[in-house]
mmCIF file with all atom_site columns, C-alpha atoms in Angstrom:
data_model
loop_
_atom_site.group_PDB
_atom_site.id
_atom_site.type_symbol
_atom_site.label_atom_id
_atom_site.label_alt_id
_atom_site.label_comp_id
_atom_site.label_asym_id
_atom_site.label_entity_id
_atom_site.label_seq_id
_atom_site.pdbx_PDB_ins_code
_atom_site.Cartn_x
_atom_site.Cartn_y
_atom_site.Cartn_z
_atom_site.occupancy
_atom_site.B_iso_or_equiv
_atom_site.pdbx_formal_charge
_atom_site.auth_seq_id
_atom_site.auth_comp_id
_atom_site.auth_asym_id
_atom_site.auth_atom_id
_atom_site.pdbx_PDB_model_num
ATOM 1   C CA . HIS A 1 1   ? -9.559  -9.671  -9.230  1.00 0.00 ? 13  HIS A CA 1
ATOM 2   C CA . THR A 1 2   ? -11.051 -11.834 -6.496  1.00 0.00 ? 14  THR A CA 1
ATOM 3   C CA . GLU A 1 3   ? -9.494  -14.913 -8.135  1.00 0.00 ? 15  GLU A CA 1
ATOM 4   C CA . LEU A 1 4   ? -6.085  -13.477 -8.900  1.00 0.00 ? 16  LEU A CA 1
ATOM 5   C CA . ASP A 1 5   ? -4.241  -14.816 -5.871  1.00 0.00 ? 17  ASP A CA 1
ATOM 6   C CA . SER A 1 6   ? -5.637  -18.347 -6.206  1.00 0.00 ? 18  SER A CA 1
ATOM 7   C CA . CYS A 1 7   ? -4.636  -18.174 -9.873  1.00 0.00 ? 19  CYS A CA 1
ATOM 8   C CA . ARG A 1 8   ? -1.168  -17.043 -8.841  1.00 0.00 ? 20  ARG A CA 1
ATOM 9   C CA . LEU A 1 9   ? -0.768  -20.056 -6.514  1.00 0.00 ? 21  LEU A CA 1
ATOM 10  C CA . ASP A 1 10  ? -1.700  -22.641 -9.150  1.00 0.00 ? 22  ASP A CA 1
ATOM 11  C CA . PRO A 1 11  ? -2.063  -21.199 -12.679 1.00 0.00 ? 23  PRO A CA 1
ATOM 12  C CA . ARG A 1 12  ? -2.638  -24.574 -14.339 1.00 0.00 ? 24  ARG A CA 1
ATOM 13  C CA . ALA A 1 13  ? -5.458  -25.553 -11.980 1.00 0.00 ? 25  ALA A CA 1
ATOM 14  C CA . TRP A 1 14  ? -7.044  -22.122 -12.384 1.00 0.00 ? 26  TRP A CA 1
ATOM 15  C CA . ILE A 1 15  ? -7.001  -22.327 -16.192 1.00 0.00 ? 27  ILE A CA 1
ATOM 16  C CA . THR A 1 16  ? -8.497  -25.839 -16.051 1.00 0.00 ? 28  THR A CA 1
ATOM 17  C CA . ALA A 1 17  ? -11.289 -24.568 -13.801 1.00 0.00 ? 29  ALA A CA 1
ATOM 18  C CA . GLN A 1 18  ? -11.978 -21.641 -16.146 1.00 0.00 ? 30  GLN A CA 1
ATOM 19  C CA . ALA A 1 19  ? -12.230 -23.962 -19.123 1.00 0.00 ? 31  ALA A CA 1
ATOM 20  C CA . ALA A 1 20  ? -14.812 -26.090 -17.314 1.00 0.00 ? 32  ALA A CA 1
ATOM 21  C CA . SER A 1 21  ? -16.788 -23.179 -15.839 1.00 0.00 ? 33  SER A CA 1
ATOM 22  C CA . SER A 1 22  ? -20.348 -22.468 -16.968 1.00 0.00 ? 34  SER A CA 1
ATOM 23  C CA . SER A 1 23  ? -20.229 -18.926 -15.454 1.00 0.00 ? 35  SER A CA 1
ATOM 24  C CA . TRP A 1 24  ? -23.617 -19.069 -13.745 1.00 0.00 ? 36  TRP A CA 1
ATOM 25  C CA . PHE A 1 25  ? -24.528 -15.971 -11.729 1.00 0.00 ? 37  PHE A CA 1
ATOM 26  C CA . THR A 1 26  ? -25.306 -16.744 -8.071  1.00 0.00 ? 38  THR A CA 1
ATOM 27  C CA . TYR A 1 27  ? -27.461 -14.329 -6.084  1.00 0.00 ? 39  TYR A CA 1
ATOM 28  C CA . GLY A 1 28  ? -26.646 -15.083 -2.469  1.00 0.00 ? 40  GLY A CA 1
ATOM 29  C CA . TYR A 1 29  ? -27.121 -13.363 0.875   1.00 0.00 ? 41  TYR A CA 1
ATOM 30  C CA . ASN A 1 30  ? -23.943 -11.278 0.642   1.00 0.00 ? 42  ASN A CA 1
ATOM 31  C CA . MET A 1 31  ? -24.794 -10.253 -2.914  1.00 0.00 ? 43  MET A CA 1
ATOM 32  C CA . ALA A 1 32  ? -28.213 -9.043  -1.792  1.00 0.00 ? 44  ALA A CA 1
ATOM 33  C CA . LEU A 1 33  ? -26.512 -7.021  0.950   1.00 0.00 ? 45  LEU A CA 1
ATOM 34  C CA . LYS A 1 34  ? -24.089 -5.457  -1.566  1.00 0.00 ? 46  LYS A CA 1
ATOM 35  C CA . TYR A 1 35  ? -27.023 -4.342  -3.703  1.00 0.00 ? 47  TYR A CA 1
ATOM 36  C CA . ALA A 1 36  ? -28.767 -2.873  -0.661  1.00 0.00 ? 48  ALA A CA 1
ATOM 37  C CA . ILE A 1 37  ? -25.629 -0.980  0.347   1.00 0.00 ? 49  ILE A CA 1
ATOM 38  C CA . HIS A 1 38  ? -25.284 0.297   -3.212  1.00 0.00 ? 50  HIS A CA 1
ATOM 39  C CA . ARG A 1 39  ? -28.901 1.482   -3.106  1.00 0.00 ? 51  ARG A CA 1
ATOM 40  C CA . TYR A 1 40  ? -28.234 3.250   0.183   1.00 0.00 ? 52  TYR A CA 1
ATOM 41  C CA . HIS A 1 41  ? -25.277 5.160   -1.255  1.00 0.00 ? 53  HIS A CA 1
ATOM 42  C CA . LYS A 1 42  ? -27.075 5.899   -4.531  1.00 0.00 ? 54  LYS A CA 1
ATOM 43  C CA . THR A 1 43  ? -30.273 7.237   -2.929  1.00 0.00 ? 55  THR A CA 1
ATOM 44  C CA . GLU A 1 44  ? -28.888 8.378   0.456   1.00 0.00 ? 56  GLU A CA 1
ATOM 45  C CA . ASP A 1 45  ? -32.116 6.927   1.846   1.00 0.00 ? 57  ASP A CA 1
ATOM 46  C CA . ALA A 1 46  ? -31.649 4.352   4.600   1.00 0.00 ? 58  ALA A CA 1
ATOM 47  C CA . GLU A 1 47  ? -35.319 3.368   4.704   1.00 0.00 ? 59  GLU A CA 1
ATOM 48  C CA . LYS A 1 48  ? -35.365 2.511   0.987   1.00 0.00 ? 60  LYS A CA 1
ATOM 49  C CA . ALA A 1 49  ? -32.224 0.394   1.332   1.00 0.00 ? 61  ALA A CA 1
ATOM 50  C CA . ILE A 1 50  ? -33.622 -1.465  4.354   1.00 0.00 ? 62  ILE A CA 1
ATOM 51  C CA . LYS A 1 51  ? -36.919 -2.077  2.553   1.00 0.00 ? 63  LYS A CA 1
ATOM 52  C CA . PHE A 1 52  ? -35.095 -3.301  -0.557  1.00 0.00 ? 64  PHE A CA 1
ATOM 53  C CA . LEU A 1 53  ? -33.095 -5.802  1.494   1.00 0.00 ? 65  LEU A CA 1
ATOM 54  C CA . GLN A 1 54  ? -36.171 -7.004  3.386   1.00 0.00 ? 66  GLN A CA 1
ATOM 55  C CA . GLU A 1 55  ? -37.996 -7.642  0.108   1.00 0.00 ? 67  GLU A CA 1
ATOM 56  C CA . SER A 1 56  ? -34.947 -9.474  -1.291  1.00 0.00 ? 68  SER A CA 1
ATOM 57  C CA . MET A 1 57  ? -34.795 -11.707 1.778   1.00 0.00 ? 69  MET A CA 1
ATOM 58  C CA . ASP A 1 58  ? -38.515 -12.498 1.547   1.00 0.00 ? 70  ASP A CA 1
ATOM 59  C CA . ARG A 1 59  ? -38.366 -13.188 -2.185  1.00 0.00 ? 71  ARG A CA 1
ATOM 60  C CA . HIS A 1 60  ? -35.166 -15.204 -2.537  1.00 0.00 ? 72  HIS A CA 1
ATOM 61  C CA . PHE A 1 61  ? -34.155 -16.766 0.768   1.00 0.00 ? 73  PHE A CA 1
ATOM 62  C CA . LYS A 1 62  ? -35.548 -19.118 3.388   1.00 0.00 ? 74  LYS A CA 1
ATOM 63  C CA . ASN A 1 63  ? -32.891 -19.191 6.124   1.00 0.00 ? 75  ASN A CA 1
ATOM 64  C CA . GLU A 1 64  ? -34.371 -16.813 8.706   1.00 0.00 ? 76  GLU A CA 1
ATOM 65  C CA . VAL A 1 65  ? -31.254 -16.768 10.884  1.00 0.00 ? 77  VAL A CA 1
ATOM 66  C CA . ARG A 1 66  ? -29.020 -15.805 7.960   1.00 0.00 ? 78  ARG A CA 1
ATOM 67  C CA . SER A 1 67  ? -31.557 -13.263 6.683   1.00 0.00 ? 79  SER A CA 1
ATOM 68  C CA . THR A 1 68  ? -31.736 -11.629 10.110  1.00 0.00 ? 80  THR A CA 1
ATOM 69  C CA . GLN A 1 69  ? -27.937 -11.479 10.274  1.00 0.00 ? 81  GLN A CA 1
ATOM 70  C CA . ILE A 1 70  ? -27.727 -9.775  6.873   1.00 0.00 ? 82  ILE A CA 1
ATOM 71  C CA . GLN A 1 71  ? -30.364 -7.226  7.875   1.00 0.00 ? 83  GLN A CA 1
ATOM 72  C CA . GLU A 1 72  ? -28.517 -6.488  11.116  1.00 0.00 ? 84  GLU A CA 1
ATOM 73  C CA . TRP A 1 73  ? -25.304 -5.997  9.167   1.00 0.00 ? 85  TRP A CA 1
ATOM 74  C CA . LEU A 1 74  ? -27.005 -3.422  6.946   1.00 0.00 ? 86  LEU A CA 1
ATOM 75  C CA . ASP A 1 75  ? -28.346 -1.562  10.003  1.00 0.00 ? 87  ASP A CA 1
ATOM 76  C CA . ARG A 1 76  ? -24.850 -1.454  11.527  1.00 0.00 ? 88  ARG A CA 1
ATOM 77  C CA . TYR A 1 77  ? -23.264 -0.438  8.229   1.00 0.00 ? 89  TYR A CA 1
ATOM 78  C CA . ILE A 1 78  ? -25.687 2.476   7.860   1.00 0.00 ? 90  ILE A CA 1
ATOM 79  C CA . ASP A 1 79  ? -25.035 3.484   11.483  1.00 0.00 ? 91  ASP A CA 1
ATOM 80  C CA . TRP A 1 80  ? -21.288 3.509   10.756  1.00 0.00 ? 92  TRP A CA 1
ATOM 81  C CA . CYS A 1 81  ? -21.786 5.696   7.678   1.00 0.00 ? 93  CYS A CA 1
ATOM 82  C CA . GLU A 1 82  ? -23.947 8.176   9.546   1.00 0.00 ? 94  GLU A CA 1
ATOM 83  C CA . GLN A 1 83  ? -21.702 8.315   12.608  1.00 0.00 ? 95  GLN A CA 1
ATOM 84  C CA . THR A 1 84  ? -18.508 8.852   10.610  1.00 0.00 ? 96  THR A CA 1
ATOM 85  C CA . GLY A 1 85  ? -20.050 11.129  7.976   1.00 0.00 ? 97  GLY A CA 1
ATOM 86  C CA . VAL A 1 86  ? -18.172 9.276   5.234   1.00 0.00 ? 98  VAL A CA 1
ATOM 87  C CA . MET A 1 87  ? -18.396 11.006  1.854   1.00 0.00 ? 99  MET A CA 1
ATOM 88  C CA . VAL A 1 88  ? -19.083 8.411   -0.846  1.00 0.00 ? 100 VAL A CA 1
ATOM 89  C CA . SER A 1 89  ? -18.589 9.428   -4.472  1.00 0.00 ? 101 SER A CA 1
ATOM 90  C CA . ASP A 1 90  ? -19.304 6.031   -6.071  1.00 0.00 ? 102 ASP A CA 1
ATOM 91  C CA . SER A 1 91  ? -20.316 2.504   -5.127  1.00 0.00 ? 103 SER A CA 1
ATOM 92  C CA . LYS A 1 92  ? -20.403 -0.956  -6.682  1.00 0.00 ? 104 LYS A CA 1
ATOM 93  C CA . PHE A 1 93  ? -18.376 0.143   -9.697  1.00 0.00 ? 105 PHE A CA 1
ATOM 94  C CA . SER A 1 94  ? -16.451 -1.942  -12.224 1.00 0.00 ? 106 SER A CA 1
ATOM 95  C CA . ILE A 1 95  ? -12.722 -1.721  -12.857 1.00 0.00 ? 107 ILE A CA 1
ATOM 96  C CA . LYS A 1 96  ? -10.583 -2.992  -15.716 1.00 0.00 ? 108 LYS A CA 1
ATOM 97  C CA . LEU A 1 97  ? -6.806  -2.892  -15.940 1.00 0.00 ? 109 LEU A CA 1
ATOM 98  C CA . ASN A 1 98  ? -5.184  -3.690  -19.271 1.00 0.00 ? 110 ASN A CA 1
ATOM 99  C CA . LEU A 1 99  ? -1.383  -3.916  -19.147 1.00 0.00 ? 111 LEU A CA 1
ATOM 100 C CA . GLY A 1 100 ? -0.969  -4.932  -22.777 1.00 0.00 ? 112 GLY A CA 1
ATOM 101 C CA . VAL A 1 101 ? -0.839  -8.669  -22.076 1.00 0.00 ? 113 VAL A CA 1
ATOM 102 C CA . TRP A 1 102 ? -3.262  -11.564 -22.529 1.00 0.00 ? 114 TRP A CA 1
ATOM 103 C CA . LEU A 1 103 ? -4.592  -11.454 -18.970 1.00 0.00 ? 115 LEU A CA 1
ATOM 104 C CA . GLU A 1 104 ? -6.772  -8.522  -17.922 1.00 0.00 ? 116 GLU A CA 1
ATOM 105 C CA . LEU A 1 105 ? -7.709  -7.537  -14.382 1.00 0.00 ? 117 LEU A CA 1
ATOM 106 C CA . LYS A 1 106 ? -11.454 -7.024  -14.028 1.00 0.00 ? 118 LYS A CA 1
ATOM 107 C CA . GLY A 1 107 ? -13.980 -6.926  -11.234 1.00 0.00 ? 119 GLY A CA 1
ATOM 108 C CA . GLU A 1 108 ? -15.899 -4.737  -8.860  1.00 0.00 ? 120 GLU A CA 1
ATOM 109 C CA . VAL A 1 109 ? -15.011 -2.332  -6.069  1.00 0.00 ? 121 VAL A CA 1
ATOM 110 C CA . HIS A 1 110 ? -17.720 -1.683  -3.517  1.00 0.00 ? 122 HIS A CA 1
ATOM 111 C CA . ARG A 1 111 ? -17.161 1.928   -2.488  1.00 0.00 ? 123 ARG A CA 1
ATOM 112 C CA . LEU A 1 112 ? -15.105 5.026   -3.280  1.00 0.00 ? 124 LEU A CA 1
ATOM 113 C CA . ASP A 1 113 ? -14.759 7.543   -0.452  1.00 0.00 ? 125 ASP A CA 1
ATOM 114 C CA . VAL A 1 114 ? -13.658 11.151  -0.752  1.00 0.00 ? 126 VAL A CA 1
ATOM 115 C CA . LEU A 1 115 ? -11.017 12.066  1.835   1.00 0.00 ? 127 LEU A CA 1
ATOM 116 C CA . GLU A 1 116 ? -9.486  15.411  2.747   1.00 0.00 ? 128 GLU A CA 1
ATOM 117 C CA . ARG A 1 117 ? -6.587  14.387  0.531   1.00 0.00 ? 129 ARG A CA 1
ATOM 118 C CA . GLY A 1 118 ? -7.393  11.873  -2.154  1.00 0.00 ? 130 GLY A CA 1
ATOM 119 C CA . TYR A 1 119 ? -9.724  8.903   -2.296  1.00 0.00 ? 131 TYR A CA 1
ATOM 120 C CA . ARG A 1 120 ? -10.258 5.579   -0.552  1.00 0.00 ? 132 ARG A CA 1
ATOM 121 C CA . ALA A 1 121 ? -11.422 2.516   -2.509  1.00 0.00 ? 133 ALA A CA 1
ATOM 122 C CA . ILE A 1 122 ? -13.081 -0.082  -0.290  1.00 0.00 ? 134 ILE A CA 1
ATOM 123 C CA . LEU A 1 123 ? -13.737 -3.805  -0.669  1.00 0.00 ? 135 LEU A CA 1
ATOM 124 C CA . LEU A 1 124 ? -16.473 -5.132  1.632   1.00 0.00 ? 136 LEU A CA 1
ATOM 125 C CA . GLY A 1 125 ? -16.412 -8.596  3.176   1.00 0.00 ? 137 GLY A CA 1
ATOM 126 C CA . GLU A 1 126 ? -14.196 -10.813 5.297   1.00 0.00 ? 138 GLU A CA 1
ATOM 127 C CA . TYR A 1 127 ? -10.468 -10.510 4.560   1.00 0.00 ? 139 TYR A CA 1
ATOM 128 C CA . PRO A 1 128 ? -7.374  -12.112 6.124   1.00 0.00 ? 140 PRO A CA 1
ATOM 129 C CA . ARG A 1 129 ? -5.004  -10.044 8.254   1.00 0.00 ? 141 ARG A CA 1
ATOM 130 C CA . ASP A 1 130 ? -2.407  -10.121 5.477   1.00 0.00 ? 142 ASP A CA 1
ATOM 131 C CA . TRP A 1 131 ? -4.883  -8.896  2.830   1.00 0.00 ? 143 TRP A CA 1
ATOM 132 C CA . SER A 1 132 ? -2.491  -6.153  1.737   1.00 0.00 ? 144 SER A CA 1
ATOM 133 C CA . ALA A 1 133 ? 0.026   -8.810  0.629   1.00 0.00 ? 145 ALA A CA 1
ATOM 134 C CA . GLN A 1 134 ? -2.328  -9.936  -2.126  1.00 0.00 ? 146 GLN A CA 1
ATOM 135 C CA . ILE A 1 135 ? -0.982  -9.022  -5.554  1.00 0.00 ? 147 ILE A CA 1
ATOM 136 C CA . ARG A 1 136 ? -4.342  -7.631  -6.627  1.00 0.00 ? 148 ARG A CA 1
ATOM 137 C CA . MET A 1 137 ? -4.313  -4.793  -4.076  1.00 0.00 ? 149 MET A CA 1
ATOM 138 C CA . PRO A 1 138 ? -1.650  -2.524  -5.659  1.00 0.00 ? 150 PRO A CA 1
ATOM 139 C CA . LEU A 1 139 ? -3.117  -3.360  -9.064  1.00 0.00 ? 151 LEU A CA 1
ATOM 140 C CA . LEU A 1 140 ? -6.528  -2.231  -7.848  1.00 0.00 ? 152 LEU A CA 1
ATOM 141 C CA . GLN A 1 141 ? -4.987  1.040   -6.721  1.00 0.00 ? 153 GLN A CA 1
ATOM 142 C CA . ARG A 1 142 ? -3.750  1.582   -10.281 1.00 0.00 ? 154 ARG A CA 1
ATOM 143 C CA . ALA A 1 143 ? -7.062  0.447   -11.793 1.00 0.00 ? 155 ALA A CA 1
ATOM 144 C CA . VAL A 1 144 ? -9.152  2.814   -9.665  1.00 0.00 ? 156 VAL A CA 1
ATOM 145 C CA . ALA A 1 145 ? -6.787  5.694   -10.425 1.00 0.00 ? 157 ALA A CA 1
ATOM 146 C CA . ASN A 1 146 ? -7.081  4.984   -14.149 1.00 0.00 ? 158 ASN A CA 1
ATOM 147 C CA . ARG A 1 147 ? -10.871 4.781   -14.022 1.00 0.00 ? 159 ARG A CA 1
ATOM 148 C CA . TYR A 1 148 ? -11.240 8.226   -12.475 1.00 0.00 ? 160 TYR A CA 1
ATOM 149 C CA . GLY A 1 149 ? -8.252  9.900   -14.113 1.00 0.00 ? 161 GLY A CA 1
ATOM 150 C CA . ARG A 1 150 ? -6.401  10.472  -10.855 1.00 0.00 ? 162 ARG A CA 1
ATOM 151 C CA . PRO A 1 151 ? -2.744  9.878   -9.858  1.00 0.00 ? 163 PRO A CA 1
ATOM 152 C CA . ALA A 1 152 ? -2.189  6.477   -8.292  1.00 0.00 ? 164 ALA A CA 1
ATOM 153 C CA . ASP A 1 153 ? -0.731  8.095   -5.161  1.00 0.00 ? 165 ASP A CA 1
ATOM 154 C CA . SER A 1 154 ? -4.059  9.862   -4.548  1.00 0.00 ? 166 SER A CA 1
ATOM 155 C CA . ILE A 1 155 ? -5.828  6.514   -4.102  1.00 0.00 ? 167 ILE A CA 1
ATOM 156 C CA . SER A 1 156 ? -5.686  4.234   -1.066  1.00 0.00 ? 168 SER A CA 1
ATOM 157 C CA . ILE A 1 157 ? -7.100  0.716   -0.919  1.00 0.00 ? 169 ILE A CA 1
ATOM 158 C CA . GLY A 1 158 ? -8.984  -0.683  2.056   1.00 0.00 ? 170 GLY A CA 1
ATOM 159 C CA . VAL A 1 159 ? -11.124 -3.539  3.319   1.00 0.00 ? 171 VAL A CA 1
ATOM 160 C CA . GLN A 1 160 ? -14.097 -3.416  5.651   1.00 0.00 ? 172 GLN A CA 1
ATOM 161 C CA . ARG A 1 161 ? -16.626 -5.882  7.034   1.00 0.00 ? 173 ARG A CA 1
ATOM 162 C CA . PHE A 1 162 ? -20.206 -5.762  5.830   1.00 0.00 ? 174 PHE A CA 1
ATOM 163 C CA . ASP A 1 163 ? -21.368 -4.394  9.178   1.00 0.00 ? 175 ASP A CA 1
ATOM 164 C CA . GLY A 1 164 ? -19.069 -1.371  8.887   1.00 0.00 ? 176 GLY A CA 1
ATOM 165 C CA . SER A 1 165 ? -16.449 -2.637  11.337  1.00 0.00 ? 177 SER A CA 1
ATOM 166 C CA . GLY A 1 166 ? -12.810 -3.512  10.760  1.00 0.00 ? 178 GLY A CA 1
ATOM 167 C CA . LEU A 1 167 ? -11.875 -0.737  8.334   1.00 0.00 ? 179 LEU A CA 1
ATOM 168 C CA . ASP A 1 168 ? -8.230  -1.208  7.326   1.00 0.00 ? 180 ASP A CA 1
ATOM 169 C CA . VAL A 1 169 ? -6.535  0.935   4.677   1.00 0.00 ? 181 VAL A CA 1
ATOM 170 C CA . ARG A 1 170 ? -3.224  0.837   2.806   1.00 0.00 ? 182 ARG A CA 1
ATOM 171 C CA . LYS A 1 171 ? -1.584  2.984   0.131   1.00 0.00 ? 183 LYS A CA 1
ATOM 172 C CA . PHE A 1 172 ? 0.968   1.324   -2.133  1.00 0.00 ? 184 PHE A CA 1
ATOM 173 C CA . SER A 1 173 ? 4.064   3.057   -3.468  1.00 0.00 ? 185 SER A CA 1
ATOM 174 C CA . GLN A 1 174 ? 4.822   3.444   -7.155  1.00 0.00 ? 186 GLN A CA 1
ATOM 175 C CA . GLY A 1 175 ? 7.527   0.803   -6.771  1.00 0.00 ? 187 GLY A CA 1
ATOM 176 C CA . GLN A 1 176 ? 5.085   -1.671  -5.230  1.00 0.00 ? 188 GLN A CA 1
ATOM 177 C CA . ILE A 1 177 ? 2.593   -1.063  -8.014  1.00 0.00 ? 189 ILE A CA 1
ATOM 178 C CA . GLN A 1 178 ? 5.235   -1.555  -10.686 1.00 0.00 ? 190 GLN A CA 1
ATOM 179 C CA . SER A 1 179 ? 6.420   -4.758  -9.008  1.00 0.00 ? 191 SER A CA 1
ATOM 180 C CA . ALA A 1 180 ? 2.857   -6.098  -8.977  1.00 0.00 ? 192 ALA A CA 1
ATOM 181 C CA . GLU A 1 181 ? 2.441   -5.161  -12.636 1.00 0.00 ? 193 GLU A CA 1
ATOM 182 C CA . THR A 1 182 ? 5.622   -7.030  -13.550 1.00 0.00 ? 194 THR A CA 1
ATOM 183 C CA . GLU A 1 183 ? 4.453   -10.143 -11.719 1.00 0.00 ? 195 GLU A CA 1
ATOM 184 C CA . PHE A 1 184 ? 1.015   -9.842  -13.332 1.00 0.00 ? 196 PHE A CA 1
ATOM 185 C CA . LYS A 1 185 ? 2.591   -9.764  -16.807 1.00 0.00 ? 197 LYS A CA 1
ATOM 186 C CA . GLU A 1 186 ? 4.722   -12.798 -16.008 1.00 0.00 ? 198 GLU A CA 1
ATOM 187 C CA . LEU A 1 187 ? 1.656   -14.634 -14.713 1.00 0.00 ? 199 LEU A CA 1
ATOM 188 C CA . SER A 1 188 ? -0.204  -13.730 -17.887 1.00 0.00 ? 200 SER A CA 1
ATOM 189 C CA . SER A 1 189 ? 2.506   -15.331 -20.010 1.00 0.00 ? 201 SER A CA 1
ATOM 190 C CA . ARG A 1 190 ? 2.352   -18.535 -17.975 1.00 0.00 ? 202 ARG A CA 1
ATOM 191 C CA . LEU A 1 191 ? -1.429  -18.669 -18.195 1.00 0.00 ? 203 LEU A CA 1
ATOM 192 C CA . GLN A 1 192 ? -1.422  -18.015 -21.919 1.00 0.00 ? 204 GLN A CA 1
ATOM 193 C CA . ARG A 1 193 ? 0.894   -20.950 -22.523 1.00 0.00 ? 205 ARG A CA 1
ATOM 194 C CA . VAL A 1 194 ? -1.409  -23.264 -20.568 1.00 0.00 ? 206 VAL A CA 1
ATOM 195 C CA . ALA A 1 195 ? -4.557  -21.811 -22.162 1.00 0.00 ? 207 ALA A CA 1
ATOM 196 C CA . ARG A 1 196 ? -3.388  -22.834 -25.635 1.00 0.00 ? 208 ARG A CA 1
ATOM 197 C CA . ASN A 1 197 ? -4.680  -26.283 -24.711 1.00 0.00 ? 209 ASN A CA 1
ATOM 198 C CA . TYR A 1 198 ? -8.184  -24.824 -24.374 1.00 0.00 ? 210 TYR A CA 1
ATOM 199 C CA . PRO A 1 199 ? -9.231  -23.053 -27.620 1.00 0.00 ? 211 PRO A CA 1
ATOM 200 C CA . ASN A 1 200 ? -12.369 -21.603 -26.008 1.00 0.00 ? 212 ASN A CA 1
ATOM 201 C CA . LEU A 1 201 ? -10.202 -19.619 -23.566 1.00 0.00 ? 213 LEU A CA 1
ATOM 202 C CA . MET A 1 202 ? -7.952  -18.219 -26.271 1.00 0.00 ? 214 MET A CA 1
ATOM 203 C CA . ASP A 1 203 ? -10.971 -16.484 -27.806 1.00 0.00 ? 215 ASP A CA 1
ATOM 204 C CA . MET A 1 204 ? -11.852 -14.676 -24.545 1.00 0.00 ? 216 MET A CA 1
#
């Protein structure tokens, strides 16, 4: 889902890039932080999460300034969680949305919060001010609802920085979700036509 909007802007270029991709997994600073945050929510033990991140920094990375920044972000994120008392029911979980077309929406959501009424699915990182205009956001609302067997109107979608700041949340209407699904299906048809030139993609 992180690539959906770039794909939407230039489907042909996106397909060409997919055909040439070797799909290597990159374990970077932000990825290490995501794993540490996941460990914090899974164990509810801040010290274990901090230790895990410290060991990851020592083992994999050499940029001390960047490593220190990541560790500070984790400290601030944990402080935010403890100060707000956020109730987290799941973290770092996969989603998949199949709308009966060639293209399938897949990816990861970083946190699912339990609210007084419904749930809040959160993506961590840096996002533009108009993040809610991205076509993937209403689709993610549907995907999260499907994963947990809940009505789509019980789920809200939000973004938040790694340090716990900048929480911004939106709930999409049924009409907005349906509109995004229609556009997704149309995009799938366009991509499928281009992908016929790359037999390896047609077998995906």
